Each structure stands twice: as C-alpha cells, then as structure tokens.
XYZ file of C-alpha atoms in Angstrom:
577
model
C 8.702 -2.284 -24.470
C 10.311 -0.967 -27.682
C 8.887 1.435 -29.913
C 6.490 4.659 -30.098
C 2.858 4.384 -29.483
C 1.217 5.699 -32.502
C -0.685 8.842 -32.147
C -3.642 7.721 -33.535
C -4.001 5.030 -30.734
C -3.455 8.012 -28.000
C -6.580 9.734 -29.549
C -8.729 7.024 -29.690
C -8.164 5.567 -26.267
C -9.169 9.267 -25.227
C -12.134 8.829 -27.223
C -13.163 5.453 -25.767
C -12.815 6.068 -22.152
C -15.091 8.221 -19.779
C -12.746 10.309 -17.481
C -15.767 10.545 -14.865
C -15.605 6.989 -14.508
C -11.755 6.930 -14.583
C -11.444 9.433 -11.901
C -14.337 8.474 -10.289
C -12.748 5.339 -9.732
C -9.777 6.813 -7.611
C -11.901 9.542 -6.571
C -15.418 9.595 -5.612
C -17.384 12.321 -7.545
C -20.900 13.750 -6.906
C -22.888 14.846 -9.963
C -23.986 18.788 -10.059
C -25.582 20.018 -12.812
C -23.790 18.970 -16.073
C -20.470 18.088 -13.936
C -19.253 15.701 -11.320
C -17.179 17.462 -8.548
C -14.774 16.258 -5.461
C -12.403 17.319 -3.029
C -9.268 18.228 -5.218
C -7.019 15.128 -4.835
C -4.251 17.226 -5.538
C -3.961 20.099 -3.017
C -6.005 20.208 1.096
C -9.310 21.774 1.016
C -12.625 21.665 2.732
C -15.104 22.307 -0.014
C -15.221 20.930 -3.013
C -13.528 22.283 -6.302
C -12.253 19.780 -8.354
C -14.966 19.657 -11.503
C -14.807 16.892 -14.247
C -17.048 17.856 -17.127
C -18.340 14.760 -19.224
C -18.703 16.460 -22.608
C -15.516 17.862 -22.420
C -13.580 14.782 -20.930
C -11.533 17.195 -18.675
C -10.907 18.031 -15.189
C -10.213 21.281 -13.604
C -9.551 22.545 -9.822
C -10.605 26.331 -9.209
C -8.679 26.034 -6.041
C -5.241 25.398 -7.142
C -5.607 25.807 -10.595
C -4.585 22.036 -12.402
C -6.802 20.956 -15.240
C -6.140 17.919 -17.860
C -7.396 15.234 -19.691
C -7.701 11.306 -18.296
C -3.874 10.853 -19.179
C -3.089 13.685 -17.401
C -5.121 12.601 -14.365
C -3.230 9.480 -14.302
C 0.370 11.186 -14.627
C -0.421 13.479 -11.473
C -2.298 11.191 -9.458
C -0.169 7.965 -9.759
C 3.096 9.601 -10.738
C 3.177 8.321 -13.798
C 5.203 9.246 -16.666
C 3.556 9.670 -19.756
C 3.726 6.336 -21.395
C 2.986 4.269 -17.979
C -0.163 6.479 -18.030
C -0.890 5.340 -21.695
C -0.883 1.831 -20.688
C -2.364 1.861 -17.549
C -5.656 3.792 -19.367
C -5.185 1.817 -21.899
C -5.663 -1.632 -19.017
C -8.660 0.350 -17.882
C -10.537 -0.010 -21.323
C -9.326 -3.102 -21.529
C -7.166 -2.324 -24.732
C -3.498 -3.081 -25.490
C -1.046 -0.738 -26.632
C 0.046 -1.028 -29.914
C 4.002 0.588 -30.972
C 5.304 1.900 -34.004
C 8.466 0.004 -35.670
C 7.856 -2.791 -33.101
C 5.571 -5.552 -34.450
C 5.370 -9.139 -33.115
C 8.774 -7.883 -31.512
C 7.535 -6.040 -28.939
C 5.309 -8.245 -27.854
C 8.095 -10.028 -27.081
C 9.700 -7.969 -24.924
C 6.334 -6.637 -23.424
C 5.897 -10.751 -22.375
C 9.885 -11.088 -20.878
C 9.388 -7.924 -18.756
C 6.093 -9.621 -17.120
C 7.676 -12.696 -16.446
C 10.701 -11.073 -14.876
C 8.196 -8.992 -12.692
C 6.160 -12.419 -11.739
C 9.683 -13.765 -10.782
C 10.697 -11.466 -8.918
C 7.411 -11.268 -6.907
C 7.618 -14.974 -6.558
C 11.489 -14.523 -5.108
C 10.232 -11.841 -2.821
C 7.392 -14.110 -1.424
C 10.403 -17.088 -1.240
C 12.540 -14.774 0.709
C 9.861 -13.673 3.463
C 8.815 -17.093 4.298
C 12.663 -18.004 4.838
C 12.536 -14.979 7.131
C 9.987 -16.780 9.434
C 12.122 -19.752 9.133
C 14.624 -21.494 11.586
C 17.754 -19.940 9.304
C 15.926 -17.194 9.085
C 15.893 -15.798 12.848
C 19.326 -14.336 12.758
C 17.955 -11.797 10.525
C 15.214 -11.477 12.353
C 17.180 -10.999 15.447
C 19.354 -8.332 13.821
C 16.272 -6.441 13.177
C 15.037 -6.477 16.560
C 18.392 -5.223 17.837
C 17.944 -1.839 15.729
C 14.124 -1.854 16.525
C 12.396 -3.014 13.622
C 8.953 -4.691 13.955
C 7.225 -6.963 12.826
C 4.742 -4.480 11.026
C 7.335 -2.445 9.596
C 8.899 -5.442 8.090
C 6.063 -6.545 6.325
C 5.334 -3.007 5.001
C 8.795 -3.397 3.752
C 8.104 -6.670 2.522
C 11.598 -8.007 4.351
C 12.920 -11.328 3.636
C 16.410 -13.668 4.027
C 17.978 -15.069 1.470
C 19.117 -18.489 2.432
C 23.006 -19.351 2.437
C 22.674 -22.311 -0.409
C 24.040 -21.939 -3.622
C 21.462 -23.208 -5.456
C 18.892 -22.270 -3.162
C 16.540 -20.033 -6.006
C 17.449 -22.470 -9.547
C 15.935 -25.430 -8.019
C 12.511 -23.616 -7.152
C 12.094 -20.809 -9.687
C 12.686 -21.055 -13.817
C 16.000 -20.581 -14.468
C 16.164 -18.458 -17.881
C 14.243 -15.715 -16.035
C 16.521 -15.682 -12.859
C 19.476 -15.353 -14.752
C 16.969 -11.960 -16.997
C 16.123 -10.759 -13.669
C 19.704 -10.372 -11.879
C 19.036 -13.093 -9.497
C 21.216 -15.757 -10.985
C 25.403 -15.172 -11.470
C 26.288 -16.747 -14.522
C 30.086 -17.997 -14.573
C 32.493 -18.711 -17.689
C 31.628 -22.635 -17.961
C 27.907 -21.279 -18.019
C 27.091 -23.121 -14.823
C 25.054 -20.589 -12.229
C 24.622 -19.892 -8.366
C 22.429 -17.498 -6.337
C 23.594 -14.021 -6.168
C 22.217 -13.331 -2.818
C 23.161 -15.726 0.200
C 22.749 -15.799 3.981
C 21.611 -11.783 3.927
C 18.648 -9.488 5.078
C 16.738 -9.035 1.538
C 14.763 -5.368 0.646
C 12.955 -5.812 -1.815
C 12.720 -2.642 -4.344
C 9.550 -1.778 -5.583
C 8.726 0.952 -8.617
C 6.293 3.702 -8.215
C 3.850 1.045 -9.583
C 4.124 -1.339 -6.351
C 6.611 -3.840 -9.026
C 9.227 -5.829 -7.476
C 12.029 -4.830 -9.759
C 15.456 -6.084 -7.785
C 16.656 -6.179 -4.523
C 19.546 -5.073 -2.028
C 21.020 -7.745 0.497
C 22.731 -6.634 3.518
C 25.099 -9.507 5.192
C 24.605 -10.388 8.910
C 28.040 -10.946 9.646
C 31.296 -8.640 9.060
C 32.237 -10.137 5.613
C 32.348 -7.615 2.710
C 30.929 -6.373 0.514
C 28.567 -4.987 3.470
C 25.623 -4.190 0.807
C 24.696 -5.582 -2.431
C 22.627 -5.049 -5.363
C 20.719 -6.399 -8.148
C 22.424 -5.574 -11.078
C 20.746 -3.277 -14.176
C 17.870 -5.480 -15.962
C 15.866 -4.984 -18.375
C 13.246 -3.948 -15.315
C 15.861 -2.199 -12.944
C 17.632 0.469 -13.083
C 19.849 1.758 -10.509
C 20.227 5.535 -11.443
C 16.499 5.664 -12.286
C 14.925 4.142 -9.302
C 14.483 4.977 -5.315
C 14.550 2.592 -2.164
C 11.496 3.462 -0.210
C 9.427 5.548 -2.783
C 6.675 2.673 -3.663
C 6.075 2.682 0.220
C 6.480 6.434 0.755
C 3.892 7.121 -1.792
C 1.101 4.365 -0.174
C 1.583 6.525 3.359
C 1.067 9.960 1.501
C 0.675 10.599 -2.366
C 1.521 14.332 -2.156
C 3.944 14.704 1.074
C 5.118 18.057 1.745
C 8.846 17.157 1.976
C 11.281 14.021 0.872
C 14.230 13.119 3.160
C 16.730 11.549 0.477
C 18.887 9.276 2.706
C 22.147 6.948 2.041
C 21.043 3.140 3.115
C 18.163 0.834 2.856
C 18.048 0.830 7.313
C 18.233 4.722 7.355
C 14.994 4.255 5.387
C 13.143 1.078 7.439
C 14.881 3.065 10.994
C 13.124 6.496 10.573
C 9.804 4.613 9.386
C 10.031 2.519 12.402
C 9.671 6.040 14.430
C 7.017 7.442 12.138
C 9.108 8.802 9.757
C 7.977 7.986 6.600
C 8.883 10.303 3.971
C 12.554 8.884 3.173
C 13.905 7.557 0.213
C 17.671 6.267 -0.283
C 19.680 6.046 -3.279
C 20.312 2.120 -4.831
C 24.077 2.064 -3.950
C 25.070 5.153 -5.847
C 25.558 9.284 -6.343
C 22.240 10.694 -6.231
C 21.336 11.290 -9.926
C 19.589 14.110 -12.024
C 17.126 11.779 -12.907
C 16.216 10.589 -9.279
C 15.927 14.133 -8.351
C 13.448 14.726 -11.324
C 11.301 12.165 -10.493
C 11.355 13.114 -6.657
C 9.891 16.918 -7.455
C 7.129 14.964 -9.286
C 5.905 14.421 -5.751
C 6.905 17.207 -3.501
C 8.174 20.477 -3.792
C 11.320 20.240 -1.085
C 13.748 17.666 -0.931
C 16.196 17.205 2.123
C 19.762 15.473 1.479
C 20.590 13.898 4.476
C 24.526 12.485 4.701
C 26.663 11.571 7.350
C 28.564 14.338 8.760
C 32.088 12.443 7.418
C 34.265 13.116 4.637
C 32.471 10.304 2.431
C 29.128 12.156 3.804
C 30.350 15.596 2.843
C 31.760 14.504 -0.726
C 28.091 12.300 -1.456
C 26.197 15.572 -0.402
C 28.273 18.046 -3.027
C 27.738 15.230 -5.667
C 23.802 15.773 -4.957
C 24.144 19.350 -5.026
C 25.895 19.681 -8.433
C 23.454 16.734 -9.612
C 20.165 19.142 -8.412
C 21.136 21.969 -9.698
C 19.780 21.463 -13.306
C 16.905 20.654 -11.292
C 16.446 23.641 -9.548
C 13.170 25.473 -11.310
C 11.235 28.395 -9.701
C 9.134 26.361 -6.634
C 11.497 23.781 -5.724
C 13.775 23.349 -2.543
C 16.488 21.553 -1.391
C 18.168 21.392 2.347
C 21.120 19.959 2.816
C 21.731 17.978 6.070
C 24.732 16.748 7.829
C 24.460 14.619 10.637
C 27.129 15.096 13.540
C 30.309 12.893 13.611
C 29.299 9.402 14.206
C 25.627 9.234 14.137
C 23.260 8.047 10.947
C 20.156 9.072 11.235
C 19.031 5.313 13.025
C 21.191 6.871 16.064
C 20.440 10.290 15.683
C 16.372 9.977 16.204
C 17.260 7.398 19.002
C 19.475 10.151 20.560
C 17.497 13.450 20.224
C 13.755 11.770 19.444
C 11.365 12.593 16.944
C 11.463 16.090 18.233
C 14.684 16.611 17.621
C 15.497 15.146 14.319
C 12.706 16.917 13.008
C 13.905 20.194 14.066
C 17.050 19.719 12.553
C 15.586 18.946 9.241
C 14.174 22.118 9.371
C 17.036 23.653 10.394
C 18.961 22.441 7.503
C 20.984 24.990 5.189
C 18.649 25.415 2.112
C 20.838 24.645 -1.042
C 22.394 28.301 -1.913
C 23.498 28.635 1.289
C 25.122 25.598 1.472
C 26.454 25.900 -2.103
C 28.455 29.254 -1.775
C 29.936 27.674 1.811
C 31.105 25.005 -0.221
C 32.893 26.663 -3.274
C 33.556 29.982 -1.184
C 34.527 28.966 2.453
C 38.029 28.226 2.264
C 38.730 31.189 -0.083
C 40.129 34.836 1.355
C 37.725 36.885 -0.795
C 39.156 40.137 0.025
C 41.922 39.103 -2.309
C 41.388 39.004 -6.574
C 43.314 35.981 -6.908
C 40.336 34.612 -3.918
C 37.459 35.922 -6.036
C 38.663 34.828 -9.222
C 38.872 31.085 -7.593
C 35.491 31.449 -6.490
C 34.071 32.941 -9.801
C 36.134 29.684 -11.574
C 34.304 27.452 -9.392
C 30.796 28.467 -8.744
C 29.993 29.846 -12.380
C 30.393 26.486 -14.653
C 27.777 25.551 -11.852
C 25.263 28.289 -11.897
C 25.196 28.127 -15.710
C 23.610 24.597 -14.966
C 20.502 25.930 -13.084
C 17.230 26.611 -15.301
C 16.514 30.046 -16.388
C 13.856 32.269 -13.324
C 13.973 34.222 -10.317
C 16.324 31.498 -8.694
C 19.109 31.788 -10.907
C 19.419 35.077 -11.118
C 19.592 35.543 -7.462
C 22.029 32.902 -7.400
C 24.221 34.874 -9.954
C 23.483 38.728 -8.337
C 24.857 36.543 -4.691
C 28.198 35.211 -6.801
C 28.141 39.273 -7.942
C 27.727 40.540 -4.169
C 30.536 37.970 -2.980
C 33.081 39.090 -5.836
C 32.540 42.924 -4.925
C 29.615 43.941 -6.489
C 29.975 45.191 -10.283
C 32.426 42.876 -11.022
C 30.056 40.376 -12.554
C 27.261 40.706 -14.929
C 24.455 38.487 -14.826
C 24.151 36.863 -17.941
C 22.095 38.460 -20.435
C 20.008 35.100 -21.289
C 18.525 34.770 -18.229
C 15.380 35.441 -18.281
C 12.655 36.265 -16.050
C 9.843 36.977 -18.239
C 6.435 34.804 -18.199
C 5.505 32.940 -21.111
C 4.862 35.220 -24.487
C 1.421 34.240 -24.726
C 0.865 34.795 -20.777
C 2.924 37.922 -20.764
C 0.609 39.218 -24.233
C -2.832 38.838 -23.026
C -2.400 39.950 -19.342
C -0.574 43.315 -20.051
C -3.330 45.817 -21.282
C -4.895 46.055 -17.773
C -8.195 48.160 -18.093
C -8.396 47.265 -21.675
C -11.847 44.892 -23.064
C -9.881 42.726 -25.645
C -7.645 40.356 -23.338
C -10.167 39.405 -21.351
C -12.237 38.901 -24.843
C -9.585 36.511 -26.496
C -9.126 34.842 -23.479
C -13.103 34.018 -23.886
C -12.568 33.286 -27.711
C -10.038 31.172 -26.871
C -11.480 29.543 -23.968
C -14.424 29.013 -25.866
C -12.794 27.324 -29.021
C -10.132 25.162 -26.661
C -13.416 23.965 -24.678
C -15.525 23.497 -27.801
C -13.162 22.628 -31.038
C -16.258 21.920 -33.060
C -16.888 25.448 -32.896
C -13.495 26.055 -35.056
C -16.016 25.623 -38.263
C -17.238 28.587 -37.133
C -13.979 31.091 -38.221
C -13.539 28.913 -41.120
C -17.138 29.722 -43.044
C -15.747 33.459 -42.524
C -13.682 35.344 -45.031
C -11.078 36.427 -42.649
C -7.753 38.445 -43.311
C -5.394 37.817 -40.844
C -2.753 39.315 -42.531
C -4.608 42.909 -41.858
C -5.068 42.460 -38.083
C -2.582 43.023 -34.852
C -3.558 41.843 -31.795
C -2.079 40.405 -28.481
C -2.087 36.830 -28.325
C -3.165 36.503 -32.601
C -0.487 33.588 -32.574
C -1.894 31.407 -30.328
C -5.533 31.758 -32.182
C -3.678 31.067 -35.528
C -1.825 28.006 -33.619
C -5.132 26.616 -32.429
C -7.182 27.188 -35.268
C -4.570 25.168 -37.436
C -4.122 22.389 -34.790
C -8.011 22.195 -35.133
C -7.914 21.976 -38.533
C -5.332 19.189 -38.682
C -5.944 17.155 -35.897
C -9.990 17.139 -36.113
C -9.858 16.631 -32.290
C -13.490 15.262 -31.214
C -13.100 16.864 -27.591
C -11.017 19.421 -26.014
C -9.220 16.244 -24.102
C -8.085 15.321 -27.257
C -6.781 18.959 -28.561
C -5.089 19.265 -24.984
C -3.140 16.387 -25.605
C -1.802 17.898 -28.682
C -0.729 20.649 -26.942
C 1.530 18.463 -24.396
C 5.101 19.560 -23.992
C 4.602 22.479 -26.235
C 5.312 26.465 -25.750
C 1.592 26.921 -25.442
C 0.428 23.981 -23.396
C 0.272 25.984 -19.815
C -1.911 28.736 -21.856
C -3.760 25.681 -23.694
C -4.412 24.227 -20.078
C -5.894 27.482 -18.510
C -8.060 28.315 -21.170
C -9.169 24.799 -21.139
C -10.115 25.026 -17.705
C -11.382 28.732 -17.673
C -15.112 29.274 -16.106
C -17.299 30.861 -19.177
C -20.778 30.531 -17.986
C -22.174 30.165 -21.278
C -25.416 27.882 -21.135
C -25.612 24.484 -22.660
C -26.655 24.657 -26.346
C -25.252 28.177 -26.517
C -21.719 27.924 -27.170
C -22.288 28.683 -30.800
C -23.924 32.113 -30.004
C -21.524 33.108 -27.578
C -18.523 32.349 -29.540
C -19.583 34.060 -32.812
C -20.574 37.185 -30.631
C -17.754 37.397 -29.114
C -15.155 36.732 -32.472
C -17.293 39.562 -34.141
C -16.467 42.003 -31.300
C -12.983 40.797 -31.514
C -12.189 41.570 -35.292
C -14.237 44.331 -34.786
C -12.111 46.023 -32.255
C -8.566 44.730 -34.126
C -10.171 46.588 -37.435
C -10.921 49.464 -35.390
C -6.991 49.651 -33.852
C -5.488 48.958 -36.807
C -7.682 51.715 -38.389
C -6.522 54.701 -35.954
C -2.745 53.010 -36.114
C -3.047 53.795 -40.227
C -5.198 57.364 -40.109
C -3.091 58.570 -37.304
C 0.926 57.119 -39.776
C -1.195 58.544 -42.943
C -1.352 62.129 -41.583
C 2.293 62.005 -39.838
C 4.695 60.373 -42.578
C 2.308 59.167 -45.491
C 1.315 55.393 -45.850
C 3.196 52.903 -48.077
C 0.998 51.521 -51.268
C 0.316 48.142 -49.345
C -0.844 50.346 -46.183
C -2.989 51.998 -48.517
C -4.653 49.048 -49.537
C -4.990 48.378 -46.263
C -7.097 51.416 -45.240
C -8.895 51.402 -48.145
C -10.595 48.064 -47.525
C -10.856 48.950 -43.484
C -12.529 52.065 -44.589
C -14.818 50.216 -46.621
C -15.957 47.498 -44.189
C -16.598 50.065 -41.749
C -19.166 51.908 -43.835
C-alpha cells in the first residue's frame, strides 16, 4: 500500500488504544498498585519485571532494560516493522489506516494485495489436498525416503502441484493468478500453470501470509528448483524460507542457522532442529541479514563445503558486514565434501552437528583466512594485497568496538604501525549518554536525569518551565540540549501521554536517552508529580546559576570579563541576593 501514514493518525491511534489491553492480550498481566506487571516476554526470568503503566501508555522491563509505547510492543514482539505495527494496532481498534498522497488509490492496491494473499492461501490449500491424492504419492514417497513426516509436512504446510497445464485457471480466478506469480503469461496472451508435477513449499511472511512458493521436481529434469517470481506480495531478496515457522517454535531463539535449500530447512526440523532459515534461490542479502538480527543476536551461515559453497559463504560475509553492529555474531560453517546438512545430522546425529555449529569460525576469523590465506605476508608486495583487499571491506562495517578491532587485526597482520585506524571511528557512547553519566560523585546528573525523567513521563508538566522566566542563554550544564530538545518537542507536538512524545522521538539521536528516561523508576507518589518536578527544576537552575557564578568570579579576577560576561554576573549576582 502506497503512500505515508499521516502523523496525525499515528497519534491518535496511540490515543485510542489501551496498551494494557494490547499487551495483555499477548501477554497476561496482573494488576499491582497503579501498574499491570508480567514475566518480560522479551528476555528468561523467574520473577516478574515487565511493568505497563496505564496513565502513561508505556511498558518497561527493569530486568533487561526495553521500554516503549503499544507500537513499539508490537515491533519487538511480532517482528514487525514499523508500518506492519501501525496497521496491525490500527486492526486492533478496529480502525483503518489512512495514507498521505494516496486517496481512493490506495485502497486499491490495499484490496489487490488481499486478494493475492486469499489466492495464494487458497493455492496452498489446493496443493496439500493433491498431496494426499493418488498423483500425489510420489511426492509423498520422496519425502519419506529423506525422512520427512507426516507432522513435519503439515507444519510446513507441503503440497504437489499437479502435472496439468491448466490445472490452477480452471479452479482459481484468473486475473489474480497471473498478480500472484502463479500463472505464465505467453506472447498470444494465452496462460499455463507455472508449477507442474513438483513438491510445493509454501513461503510464508513473518505474519503467517502465504506470499509465493518454491517447487522442487521429482524427477532429474532441470531446472531442479523453482520460484515464484517478485509480486507485488513477494519478494525474493526481502524474504526467508522457514522464518514464519521458526518464529511459531521460538519468538526470541538464541541462534539462526541460515541454510541454502528449502529440504536443508524441512531435514534439520525433522531432527529437532528448528532454528533454520534458507535463502529464496539467491545470495544472501543485506536486507535478509537485517531482518534476521531483529530476532537473534548470532547468525550461523551454513554452505556446502564446495567451491559453489565456499563462493555463496564469502558473498554472505561481504553482504553482513554492514550489518555487523556491537552485539551481533556471525559463524561461518562449511560442511565437509559431499554432505548437506540432511546427510551430515544423519551421519554424526544431533550431537554432532550441533557441536560443529559451535565450532564454527566466528566471522573475523574466517574473514582474514579468506582475503589473507593465500598471501606470503612477510613480503610488502603480500601485505599491500591484503591491505587492497580487506580495507574497501572493513570500511563497510558500522562504527564500535568491532570495527576497530577488526582494523587494529588488519594493522597487526601488515606489521604493526603500518596502518592507522581511521580517525572516524568512533567508540564513544551517545553525547547525551556520555554528558550526564561523566561527573561521577557529582548531585546534578542524577538531578536532570530526574527532571528529565519526570517531564518525558509526565509532558503535561512542560507548562510548568514555561510560566517561568527562564534564561537559557545564561546557563551551562551537561545534557541542557536534550531539555531544550524536549521542551520544544512538547511545545510543538502537545503530546497527551509520554507514549505519544516517545514516538516522536523514534529514529532520532536522542531516542535511546528518550527511552530510558521514559522508563526510569522515580518513586514520586500519584498526584505529586507537580511538586516533585518544580522542586527538583529549582535545585537544578539553582546549581547551573551557582557554576556559572564561580566560572565568571573566578575569569573576572584572572583575565577580566568581556561587557556581555559582565552583564552576566551582574544579573547572577542579583538573583542570588
């Protein structure tokens, strides 16, 4: 569906729905006190501490530390991106979603995309009843020779697609066959089934959508594999075999094995295996990667140990490495000569193919073998091949502690010295985080951090600051910017809960500051949020008068004061009497 969804909307759906009951609907909560509270659906624990306050519309976990509004809940629990989350809150109020520079248009296309999806659901349902049919049992036959149950099959939702030409047009509505992939269209117009006398996997998206399908033949005729091609609901580069299913075993595994084929996939589950994924036909991409690390933290490429294996695994590596942020992993894992991973977990067992996934060469590793193994090193012309072909590479990699030991081990293997890492790579924490954390032993962090917290948590309290007469200009303190960015966004945006201010903050510099704060523990008592805050801003420009007081007195008597800095210290002087 075409166009942006207006801002506006976004706030008032936010407005409208109650996270307790959205949450509480995917995760039962127990009322205590003013808040509702759970197990944290997002990390193991044994007690609860995973709080959703009402007022506020916002969760927070004081175990691991995630806090958000209701779309937020929905991006993190149901891997969502942000606009699936939009509409699926906005199903759950029973609202549709209106878009900018769209109109009657979009409706449109919102209407063709469901009817490609009911389709395809239909075909899917079509192709596992031919499966149980009397053309059907060579398939099934083929799947008991590599093991495959009956159980796995239907998890898989397996099906055959019958060897007719015209086997789908004379059952389903053609217009959306041909929209949906499943129909070839030739020159004179007339059509014919795309898929014919093979196994059918259906592919699923995160949201449990039929989207396309890959057909494997049962014979040796070629090609071996095929796909749906891209539609307006599938994409191949975008989209994982295996994922939809993955996530309905475990919604936050520890680990993803990325395999090649749709088997390698349906094999391992068949053993208990159930974390892999495959790749629709093509190189691993960026994007598939991106959306895998919404789920887990370590990835594991697993190729055959051949030279198409070994050229399919570098692809993957140079696609992760723009991936490759401070937390993630990825192992690298070649099978030996001759075995897929099917063979290999018959061969060596559970056990065993376990072992060697954790065995695997982490992605460095396996990165400076690849551009550095063949080279003699002790020689310039060696190093200056390696340097040639490892740093166009590294420059890819996002800027933390990863990259820069990735750079000081290309320095190390060229001598030492020879290579400077380069100067933009930083390793700093956020200003605002770096700012307010810094003066250990001092009272005013801690104090804006309650400002703040108190202000994020409460925006209605941002009247407050604006009844004073404050100069801003006068003051100096840590973290000043962010309270100056706030105060404005307040100002503008009129947010009627901090869910609603939170979501103005998303994908900005400050939104990991905005989301501690948000979820920082204040113990102020109901009704007395007013007090507390005006309290504690007093003591605040108190204390930033009082520094920038002694910074002026102690200038004044060591090189004289400008006429502005006069001014200054005149009025300071002044309030203070």
């Amino acid at each position: 569906m075409s166009g942006r969804i207006p801002r506006q909307f976004i706030d008032e759906l936010l407005v409208r729905v109650d996270i307790v009951d959205l949450i509480d609907s995917h995760v039962p909560l127990k009322k205590t006190g003013s808040n509702f509270v759970a197990r944290c659906p997002f990390h193991t624990e044994k007690t609860p501490s995973f709080s959703v306050n009402r007022n506020r519309q916002m969760y927070h976990c004081f175990g691991c530390g995630v806090s958000g509004n209701a779309i937020s809940f929905l991006m993190d629990y149901s891997h969502l991106g942000f606009v699936e989350a939009v509409e699926d809150l906005a199903a759950f109020v029973g609202v549709d979603v209106p878009r900018e520079d769209g109109g009657e248009s979009d409706e449109v296309v919102k209407e063709s995309a469901s009817h490609l999806y009911a389709v395809l659901e239909e075909v899917t349902a079509f192709y596992a009843e031919q499966l149980r049919g009397a053309e059907g049992q060579k398939a099934v036959e083929y799947l008991k020779g590599r093991g495959v149950t009956g159980e796995v099959a239907r998890d898989f939702g397996l099906g055959y697609a019958p060897q007719g030409w015209d086997v789908l047009v004379s059952r389903f509505d053609r217009k959306a066959l041909v929209d949906a992939g499943m129909l070839v269209v030739r020159d004179d117009g007339k059509v014919y089934d795309r898929f014919r006398g093979r196994l059918m996997f259906p592919i699923r998206d995160k949201r449990k959508r039929v989207i396309g399908f890959g057909g494997r033949v049962l014979d040796d005729s070629l090609p071996k594999y095929l796909n749906s091609p891209e539609t307006p609901v599938f994409s191949k580069s975008k989209e994982l075999y295996g994922l939809c299913e993955l996530l309905q075993k475990k919604n936050r595994p520890e680990r993803i094995l990325v395999v090649e084929g749709y088997m390698d996939v349906i094999a391992l589950a068949q053993y208990g295996v159930s974390n892999a994924v495959a790749a629709l036909g093509t190189a691993t991409s960026k994007t598939q990667i991106d959306l895998l690390f919404r789920f887990a933290a370590e990835l594991v490429f697993c190729f055959d140990g051949d030279i198409a294996g070994r050229q399919a695994a570098w692809k993957a590596t140079e696609a992760a490495l723009p991936c490759l942020r401070d937390g993630r992993q990825i192992k690298i894992m070649l099978l030996p000569q001759g075995h897929d991973p099917d063979s290999l977990i018959r061969a060596e067992g559970v056990p065993g193919f376990l072992e060697r996934i954790n065995g695997a060469n982490v992605l460095s590793d396996y990165f400076f073998e690849s551009v550095g193994g063949s080279l003699d090193l002790s020689t310039i012309e060696g190093r200056s091949q390696l340097m040639t072909a490892a740093r166009p590479q590294l420059e890819k990699v996002p800027s933390g502690f990863f990259k820069d030991m990735m750079w000081r081990r290309l320095n190390d293997m060229v001598g030492g010295g020879a290579l400077e890492v380069p100067k933009n790579q930083s390793t700093l924490r956020p200003r605002f985080e770096k700012n307010v954390t810094t003066k250990v032993g001092q009272k005013r962090p801690s104090l804006l951090r309650r400002v703040l917290a108190l202000l994020i948590q409460h925006p209605h309290l941002e009247h407050l600051v604006s009844q004073r007469d404050l100069e801003w200009g006068e003051l100096s303190f840590s973290g000043k910017e962010l309270l100056e960015d706030v105060l404005h966004v307040i100002a503008l945006e009129k947010p009627e809960n901090s869910a609603i201010l939170l979501e103005a903050y998303r994908e900005s510099s400050y939104e990991k500051a905005v989301k501690a704060l948000a979820g920082m523990e204040l113990d102020v008592p109901e009704g007395g949020e007013e007090a507390e805050f005006s309290g504690a801003l007093t003591q605040l420009l108190r204390q930033s008068r009082e520094d920038k007081l002694t910074e002026l007195l102690a200038k004044e008597g060591r090189e004289g004061l400008s006429i502005e800095e006069k001014q200054v210290l005149r009025m300071l002087l002044t309030q203070r009497i």
